[in-house]
CSV table of C-alpha atoms in Angstrom, one decimal:
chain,number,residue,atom,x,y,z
A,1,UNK,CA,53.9,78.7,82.0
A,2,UNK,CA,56.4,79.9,84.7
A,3,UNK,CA,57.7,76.9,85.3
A,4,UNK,CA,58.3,76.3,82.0
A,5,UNK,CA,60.2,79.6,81.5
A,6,UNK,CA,61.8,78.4,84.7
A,7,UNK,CA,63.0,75.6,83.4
A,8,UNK,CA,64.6,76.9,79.9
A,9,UNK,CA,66.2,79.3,82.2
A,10,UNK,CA,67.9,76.6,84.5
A,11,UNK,CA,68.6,74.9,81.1
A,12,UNK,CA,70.5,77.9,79.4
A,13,UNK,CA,72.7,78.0,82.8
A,14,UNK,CA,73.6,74.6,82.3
A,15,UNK,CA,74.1,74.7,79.1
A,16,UNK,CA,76.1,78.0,78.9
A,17,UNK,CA,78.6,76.4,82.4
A,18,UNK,CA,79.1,73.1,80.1
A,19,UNK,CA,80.1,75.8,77.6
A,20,UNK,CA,82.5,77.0,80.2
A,21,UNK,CA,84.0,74.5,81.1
A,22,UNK,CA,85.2,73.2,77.6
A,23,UNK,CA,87.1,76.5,77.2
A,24,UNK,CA,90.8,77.0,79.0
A,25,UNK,CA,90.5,77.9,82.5
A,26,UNK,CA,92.5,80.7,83.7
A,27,UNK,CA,95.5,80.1,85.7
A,28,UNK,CA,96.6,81.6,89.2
A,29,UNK,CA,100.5,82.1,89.7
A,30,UNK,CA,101.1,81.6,93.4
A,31,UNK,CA,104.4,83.1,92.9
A,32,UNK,CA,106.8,84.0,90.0
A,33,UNK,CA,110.8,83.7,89.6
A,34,UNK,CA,112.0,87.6,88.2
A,35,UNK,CA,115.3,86.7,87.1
A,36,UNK,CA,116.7,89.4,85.6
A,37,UNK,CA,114.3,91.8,86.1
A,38,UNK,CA,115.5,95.1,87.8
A,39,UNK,CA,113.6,96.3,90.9
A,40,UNK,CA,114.4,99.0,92.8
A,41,UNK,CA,117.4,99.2,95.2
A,42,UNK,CA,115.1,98.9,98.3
A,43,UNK,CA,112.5,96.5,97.1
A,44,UNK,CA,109.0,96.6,98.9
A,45,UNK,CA,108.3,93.4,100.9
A,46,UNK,CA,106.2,91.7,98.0
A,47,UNK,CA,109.0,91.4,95.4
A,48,UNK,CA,110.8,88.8,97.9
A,49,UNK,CA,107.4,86.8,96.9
A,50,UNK,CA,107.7,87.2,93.5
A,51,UNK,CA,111.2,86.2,93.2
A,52,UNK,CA,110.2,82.5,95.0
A,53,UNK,CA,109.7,79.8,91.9
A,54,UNK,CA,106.9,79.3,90.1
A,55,UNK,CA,103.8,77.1,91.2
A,56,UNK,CA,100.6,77.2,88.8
A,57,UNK,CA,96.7,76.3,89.6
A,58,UNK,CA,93.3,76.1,87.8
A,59,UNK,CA,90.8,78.9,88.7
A,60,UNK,CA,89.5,76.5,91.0
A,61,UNK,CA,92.1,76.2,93.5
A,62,UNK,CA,95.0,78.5,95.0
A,63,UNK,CA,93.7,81.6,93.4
A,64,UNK,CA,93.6,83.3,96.8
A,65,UNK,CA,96.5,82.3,97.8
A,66,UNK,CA,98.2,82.9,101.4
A,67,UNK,CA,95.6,86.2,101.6
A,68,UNK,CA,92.4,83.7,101.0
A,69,UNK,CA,93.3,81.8,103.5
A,70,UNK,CA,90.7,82.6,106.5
A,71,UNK,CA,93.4,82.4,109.3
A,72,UNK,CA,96.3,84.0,107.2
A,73,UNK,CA,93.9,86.8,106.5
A,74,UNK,CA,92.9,87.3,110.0
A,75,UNK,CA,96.4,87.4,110.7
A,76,UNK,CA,96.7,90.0,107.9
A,77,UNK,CA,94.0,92.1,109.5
A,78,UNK,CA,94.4,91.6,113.4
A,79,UNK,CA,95.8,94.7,114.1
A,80,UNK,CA,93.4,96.5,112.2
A,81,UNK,CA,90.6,95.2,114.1
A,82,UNK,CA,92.3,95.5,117.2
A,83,UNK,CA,92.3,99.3,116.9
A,84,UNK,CA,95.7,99.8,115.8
A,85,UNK,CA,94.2,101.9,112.5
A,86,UNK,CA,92.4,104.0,114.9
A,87,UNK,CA,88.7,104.9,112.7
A,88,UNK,CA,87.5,108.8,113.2
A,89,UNK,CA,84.1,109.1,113.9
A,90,UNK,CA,81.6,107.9,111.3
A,91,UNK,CA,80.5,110.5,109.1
A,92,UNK,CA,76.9,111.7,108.5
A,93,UNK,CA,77.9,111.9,104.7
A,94,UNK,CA,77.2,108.8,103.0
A,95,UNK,CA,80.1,107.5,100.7
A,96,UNK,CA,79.5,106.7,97.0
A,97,UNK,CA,79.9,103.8,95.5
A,98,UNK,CA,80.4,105.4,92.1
A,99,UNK,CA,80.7,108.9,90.4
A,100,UNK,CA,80.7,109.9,86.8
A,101,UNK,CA,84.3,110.5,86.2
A,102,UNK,CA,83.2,112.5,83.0
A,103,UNK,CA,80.9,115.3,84.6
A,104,UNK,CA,82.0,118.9,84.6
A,105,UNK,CA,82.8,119.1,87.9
A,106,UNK,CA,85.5,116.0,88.1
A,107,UNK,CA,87.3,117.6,84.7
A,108,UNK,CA,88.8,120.8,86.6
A,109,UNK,CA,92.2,120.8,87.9
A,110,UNK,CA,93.0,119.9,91.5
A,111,UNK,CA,93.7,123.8,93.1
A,112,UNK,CA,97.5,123.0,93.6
A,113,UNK,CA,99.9,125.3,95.4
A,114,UNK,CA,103.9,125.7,93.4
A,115,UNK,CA,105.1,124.1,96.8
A,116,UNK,CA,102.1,121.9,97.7
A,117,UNK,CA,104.3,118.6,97.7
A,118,UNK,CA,107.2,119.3,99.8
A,119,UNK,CA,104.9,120.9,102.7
A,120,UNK,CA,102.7,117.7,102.7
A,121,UNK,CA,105.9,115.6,103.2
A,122,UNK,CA,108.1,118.5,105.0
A,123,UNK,CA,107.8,116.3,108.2
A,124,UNK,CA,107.9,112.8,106.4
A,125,UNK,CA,110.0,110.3,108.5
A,126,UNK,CA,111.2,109.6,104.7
A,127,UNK,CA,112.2,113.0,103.6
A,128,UNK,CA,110.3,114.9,101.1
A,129,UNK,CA,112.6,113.4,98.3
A,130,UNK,CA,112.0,109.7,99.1
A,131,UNK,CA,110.6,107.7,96.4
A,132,UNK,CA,106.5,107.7,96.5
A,133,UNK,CA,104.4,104.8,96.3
A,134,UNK,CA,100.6,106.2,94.6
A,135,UNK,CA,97.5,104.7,94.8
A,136,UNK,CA,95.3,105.4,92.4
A,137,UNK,CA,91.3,105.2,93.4
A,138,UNK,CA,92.4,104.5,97.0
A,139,UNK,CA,89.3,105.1,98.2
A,140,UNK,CA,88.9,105.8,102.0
A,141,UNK,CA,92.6,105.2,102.1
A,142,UNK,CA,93.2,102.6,104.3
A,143,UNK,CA,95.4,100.8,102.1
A,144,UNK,CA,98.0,103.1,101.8
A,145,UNK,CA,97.9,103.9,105.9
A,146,UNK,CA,98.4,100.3,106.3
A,147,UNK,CA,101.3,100.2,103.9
A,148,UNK,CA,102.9,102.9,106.0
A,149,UNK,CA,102.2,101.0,109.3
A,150,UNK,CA,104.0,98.1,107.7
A,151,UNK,CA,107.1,99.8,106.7
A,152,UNK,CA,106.9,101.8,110.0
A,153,UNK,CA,107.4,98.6,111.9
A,154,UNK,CA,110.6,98.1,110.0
A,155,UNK,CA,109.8,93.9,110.2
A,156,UNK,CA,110.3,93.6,106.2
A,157,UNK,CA,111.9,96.9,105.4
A,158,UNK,CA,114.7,97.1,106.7
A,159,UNK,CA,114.0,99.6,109.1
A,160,UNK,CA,112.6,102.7,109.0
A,161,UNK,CA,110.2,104.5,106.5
A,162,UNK,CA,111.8,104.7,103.0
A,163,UNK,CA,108.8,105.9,101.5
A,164,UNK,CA,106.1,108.5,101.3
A,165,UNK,CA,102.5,107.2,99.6
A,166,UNK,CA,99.8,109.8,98.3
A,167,UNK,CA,96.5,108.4,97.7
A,168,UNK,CA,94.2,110.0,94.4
A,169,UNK,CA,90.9,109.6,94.8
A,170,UNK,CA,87.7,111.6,93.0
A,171,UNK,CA,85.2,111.5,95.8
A,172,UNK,CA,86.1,114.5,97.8
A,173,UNK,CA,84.1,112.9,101.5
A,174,UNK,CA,86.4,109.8,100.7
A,175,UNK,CA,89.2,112.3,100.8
A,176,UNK,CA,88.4,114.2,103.8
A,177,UNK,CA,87.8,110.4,105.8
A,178,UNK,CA,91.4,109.3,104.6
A,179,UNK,CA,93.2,112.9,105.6
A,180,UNK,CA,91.4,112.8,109.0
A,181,UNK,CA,92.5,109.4,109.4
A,182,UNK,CA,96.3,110.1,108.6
A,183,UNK,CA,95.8,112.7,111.2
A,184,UNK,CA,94.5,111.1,113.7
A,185,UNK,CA,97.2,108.1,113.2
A,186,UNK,CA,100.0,111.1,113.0
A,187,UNK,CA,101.1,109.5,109.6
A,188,UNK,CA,103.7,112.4,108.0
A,189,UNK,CA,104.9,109.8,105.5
A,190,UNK,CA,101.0,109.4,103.8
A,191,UNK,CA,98.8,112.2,101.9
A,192,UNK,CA,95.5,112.2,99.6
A,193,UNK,CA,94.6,114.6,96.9
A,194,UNK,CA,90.7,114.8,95.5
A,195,UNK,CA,91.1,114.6,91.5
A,196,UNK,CA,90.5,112.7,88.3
A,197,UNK,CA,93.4,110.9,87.7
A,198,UNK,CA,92.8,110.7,83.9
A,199,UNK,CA,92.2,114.8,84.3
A,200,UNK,CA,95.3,115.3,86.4
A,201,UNK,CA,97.5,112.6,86.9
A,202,UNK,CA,100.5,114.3,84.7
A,203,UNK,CA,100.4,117.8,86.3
A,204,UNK,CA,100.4,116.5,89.8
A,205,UNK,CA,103.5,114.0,88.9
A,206,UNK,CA,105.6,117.0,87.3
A,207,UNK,CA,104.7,119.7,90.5
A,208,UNK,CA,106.0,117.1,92.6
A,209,UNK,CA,109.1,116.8,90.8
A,210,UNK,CA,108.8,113.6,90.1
A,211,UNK,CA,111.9,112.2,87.6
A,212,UNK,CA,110.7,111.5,84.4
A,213,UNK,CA,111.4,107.6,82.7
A,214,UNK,CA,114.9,107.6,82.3
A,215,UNK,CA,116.3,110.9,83.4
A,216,UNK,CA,118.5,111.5,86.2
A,217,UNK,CA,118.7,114.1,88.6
A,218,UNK,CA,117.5,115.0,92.1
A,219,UNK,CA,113.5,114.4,91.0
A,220,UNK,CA,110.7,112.3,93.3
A,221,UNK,CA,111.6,108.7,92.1
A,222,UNK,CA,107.7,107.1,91.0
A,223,UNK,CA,108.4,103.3,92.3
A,224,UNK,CA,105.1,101.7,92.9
A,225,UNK,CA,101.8,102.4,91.2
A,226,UNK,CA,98.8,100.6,92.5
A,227,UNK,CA,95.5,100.3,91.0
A,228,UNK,CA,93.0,98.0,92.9
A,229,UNK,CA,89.3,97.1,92.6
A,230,UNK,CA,88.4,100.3,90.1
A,231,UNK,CA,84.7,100.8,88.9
A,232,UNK,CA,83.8,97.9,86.6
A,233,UNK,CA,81.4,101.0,84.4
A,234,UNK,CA,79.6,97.5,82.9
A,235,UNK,CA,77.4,99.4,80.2
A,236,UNK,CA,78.8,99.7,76.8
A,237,UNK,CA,77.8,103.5,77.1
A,238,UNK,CA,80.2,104.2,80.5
A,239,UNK,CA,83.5,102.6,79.1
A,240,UNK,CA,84.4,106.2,78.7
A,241,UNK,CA,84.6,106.3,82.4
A,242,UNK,CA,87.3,103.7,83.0
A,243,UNK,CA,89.5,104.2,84.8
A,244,UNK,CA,93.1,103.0,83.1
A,245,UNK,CA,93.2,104.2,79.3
A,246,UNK,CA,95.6,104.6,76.8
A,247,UNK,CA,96.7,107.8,78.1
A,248,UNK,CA,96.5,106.7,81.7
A,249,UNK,CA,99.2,104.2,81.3
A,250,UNK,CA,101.4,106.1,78.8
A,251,UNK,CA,101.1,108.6,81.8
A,252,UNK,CA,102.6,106.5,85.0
A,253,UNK,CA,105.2,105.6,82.3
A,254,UNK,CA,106.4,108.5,81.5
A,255,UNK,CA,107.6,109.1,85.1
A,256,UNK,CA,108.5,105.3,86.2
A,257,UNK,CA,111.9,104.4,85.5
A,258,UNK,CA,112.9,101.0,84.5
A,259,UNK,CA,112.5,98.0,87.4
A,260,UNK,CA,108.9,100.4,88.7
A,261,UNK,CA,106.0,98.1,89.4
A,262,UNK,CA,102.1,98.7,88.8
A,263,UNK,CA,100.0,96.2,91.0
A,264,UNK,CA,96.7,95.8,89.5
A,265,UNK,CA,93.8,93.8,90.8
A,266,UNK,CA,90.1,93.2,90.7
A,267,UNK,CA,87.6,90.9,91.4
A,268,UNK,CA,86.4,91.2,88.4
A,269,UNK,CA,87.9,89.1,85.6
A,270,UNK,CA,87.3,90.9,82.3
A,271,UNK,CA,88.4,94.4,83.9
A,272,UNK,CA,91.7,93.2,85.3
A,273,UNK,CA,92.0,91.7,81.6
A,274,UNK,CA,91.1,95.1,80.3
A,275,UNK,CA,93.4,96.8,82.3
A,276,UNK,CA,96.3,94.6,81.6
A,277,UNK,CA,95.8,94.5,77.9
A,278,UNK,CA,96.1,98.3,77.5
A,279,UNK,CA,99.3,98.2,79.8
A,280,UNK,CA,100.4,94.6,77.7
A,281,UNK,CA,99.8,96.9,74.1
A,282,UNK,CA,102.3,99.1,74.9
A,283,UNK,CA,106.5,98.8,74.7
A,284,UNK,CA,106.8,100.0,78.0
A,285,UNK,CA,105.8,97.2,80.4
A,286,UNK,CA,106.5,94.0,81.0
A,287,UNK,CA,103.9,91.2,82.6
A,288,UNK,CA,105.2,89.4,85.0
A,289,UNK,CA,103.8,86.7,82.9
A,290,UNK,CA,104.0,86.0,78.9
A,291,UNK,CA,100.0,84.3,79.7
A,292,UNK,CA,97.2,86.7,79.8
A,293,UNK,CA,95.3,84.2,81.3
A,294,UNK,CA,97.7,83.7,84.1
A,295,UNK,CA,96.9,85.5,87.5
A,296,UNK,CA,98.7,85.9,90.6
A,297,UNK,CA,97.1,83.8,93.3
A,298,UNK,CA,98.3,86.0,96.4
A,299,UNK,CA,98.6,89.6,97.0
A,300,UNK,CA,102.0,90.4,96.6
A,301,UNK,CA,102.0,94.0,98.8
A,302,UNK,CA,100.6,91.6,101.5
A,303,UNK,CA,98.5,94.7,102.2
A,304,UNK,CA,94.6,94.1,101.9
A,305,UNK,CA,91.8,96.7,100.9
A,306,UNK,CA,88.8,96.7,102.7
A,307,UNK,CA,87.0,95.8,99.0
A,308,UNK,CA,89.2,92.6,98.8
A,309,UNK,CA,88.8,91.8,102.9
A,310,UNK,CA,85.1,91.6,101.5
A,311,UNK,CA,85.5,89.8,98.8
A,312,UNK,CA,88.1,87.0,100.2
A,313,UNK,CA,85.8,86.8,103.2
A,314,UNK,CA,82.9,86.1,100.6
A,315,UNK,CA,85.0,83.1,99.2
A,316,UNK,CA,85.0,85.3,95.5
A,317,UNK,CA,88.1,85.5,93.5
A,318,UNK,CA,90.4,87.9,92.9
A,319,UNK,CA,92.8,88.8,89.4
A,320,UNK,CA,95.7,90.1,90.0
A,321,UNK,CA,98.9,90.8,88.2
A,322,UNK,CA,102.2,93.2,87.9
A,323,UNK,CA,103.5,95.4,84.9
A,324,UNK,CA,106.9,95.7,85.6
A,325,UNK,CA,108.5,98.5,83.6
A,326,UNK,CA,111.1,98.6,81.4
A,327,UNK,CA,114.0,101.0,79.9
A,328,UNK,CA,111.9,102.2,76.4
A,329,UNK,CA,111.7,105.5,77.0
A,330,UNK,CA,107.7,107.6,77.2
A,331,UNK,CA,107.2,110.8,75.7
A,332,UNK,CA,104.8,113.3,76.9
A,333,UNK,CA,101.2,112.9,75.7
């Protein structure tokens, strides 16, 4: 009897991957041509990427890219493991994988103080008006210290830091692990805040004077927004606990101004979809392509999470893509 039910199962597998493989595969964009597209004056390193032509494969080859590579992600990583990210001590506190975005506690205000943004970023290399980069779920924020370290070195960027990055994540241990961190690393350019984005996100864009879409002035310009690897919430009854929603995205673009990027990615295909079709419904951004079933094949900040380390290193794929966006003005929600 087991083997039987054995067998019907290894049937339906078949069965349901012959189903598969009849249907369109997704394709991976190992780079894309932005003609006409207006970036920001002092581009990050990726958009020289982007710009390069256009070069498409099946999910089956190339979706990595130059990060799955083993030896070009080594490379990526060397100085990491060599100790040049410096890791505090490891704490006793255990670090969750996932919260419930929707309890009372994650639904208060982050305590802010009136000035709270230009003391975090009174030292900055940058200047406390240089244009911010925000990551939102960044976790134990290693991306964003990285990102820093990057532009620090000056290889890509010109020279110098040009921008400051502030990490949002809910978990408040994951917090206090990324600020001890960025003190320990002396990294003036690089700050977290414990909230809900979908609680908070507005209110912590406007006290840090950030410009709104379109407006001109002497406002925080929001360049980059990155959103990477965020909890897939797979049952039907925690979709309320995604993270990008309608109001999320209406949100980053009421303060981006046209030529602003939002880097998304995930290892998971159907919430990468989900978060780009919510970004794709609206008149504000643009995909960098007109396919939905198109995905970059390489990470275009050339900076890896320690979620997509372990998932590359796994031999799993990652779906990417960027919203690039454009001059139709947001209003407030």
């Amino acid at each position: 009897m087991v083997l039987l039910l054995l067998l019907r199962q290894v049937s339906s597998s078949t069965a349901a991957s012959l189903a598969g493989t009849a249907t369109s595969r997704p394709a991976f964009v190992t780079a894309r041509t932005t003609d006409g597209v207006a970036f920001p004056r002092r581009p990050l390193p990726f958009f020289s990427a982007i710009r390069q032509e256009v070069s498409y494969g099946s999910g089956d080859d190339g979706v990595d890219g130059d990060v799955g590579s083993e030896s070009a992600l080594n490379d990526m990583n060397s100085e990491a493991v060599d100790g040049i990210l410096p890791r505090p001590r490891r704490s006793k506190n255990r670090f969750r994988q996932h919260v419930n975005p929707l309890a009372r506690k994650y639904q208060a205000p982050t305590p802010l103080a009136d000035d709270w943004y230009r003391n975090v970023f009174e030292h900055s290399p940058a200047g406390s008006g240089a244009p911010l980069i925000v990551d939102i779920g960044c976790a134990k924020g290693n991306f964003a210290l990285e990102m820093a370290g990057s532009e620090r070195e000056g290889v890509e960027w010109g020279g110098g830091p040009s921008y400051n990055h502030l990490g949002l994540e809910i978990r408040e241990n994951c917090v206090e692990f990324a600020m001890e961190r960025a003190r320990r690393m002396d990294s003036k350019n690089v700050h977290y805040l414990q909230c809900n984005a979908n609680v908070d996100l507005e209110r912590i864009l406007r006290s840090a004077n950030v410009s709104l879409s379109g407006k001109e002035g002497g406002g925080v310009a929001l360049t980059h927004v990155h959103i990477q690897f965020p909890d897939p919430h797979f049952k039907k009854a925690h979709a309320k606990r995604k993270v990008v929603t309608a109001e999320l995205v209406q949100t980053i673009a009421l303060f981006m101004a046209e030529g602003s990027s939002v880097f998304l990615q995930s290892d998971i295909q159907d919430v990468l979809d989900d978060m780009r079709s919510l970004f794709r419904a609206t008149p504000w951004f643009n995909d960098i392509s007109t396919d939905p079933l198109e995905y970059l094949g390489f990470n275009p900040t050339g900076v890896p999470t320690e979620r997509e380390i372990s998932v590359l290193k796994k031999g799993l794929k990652v779906y990417r893509t960027v919203m690039i966006r454009n001059k139709v003005e947001a209003a407030s929600i």
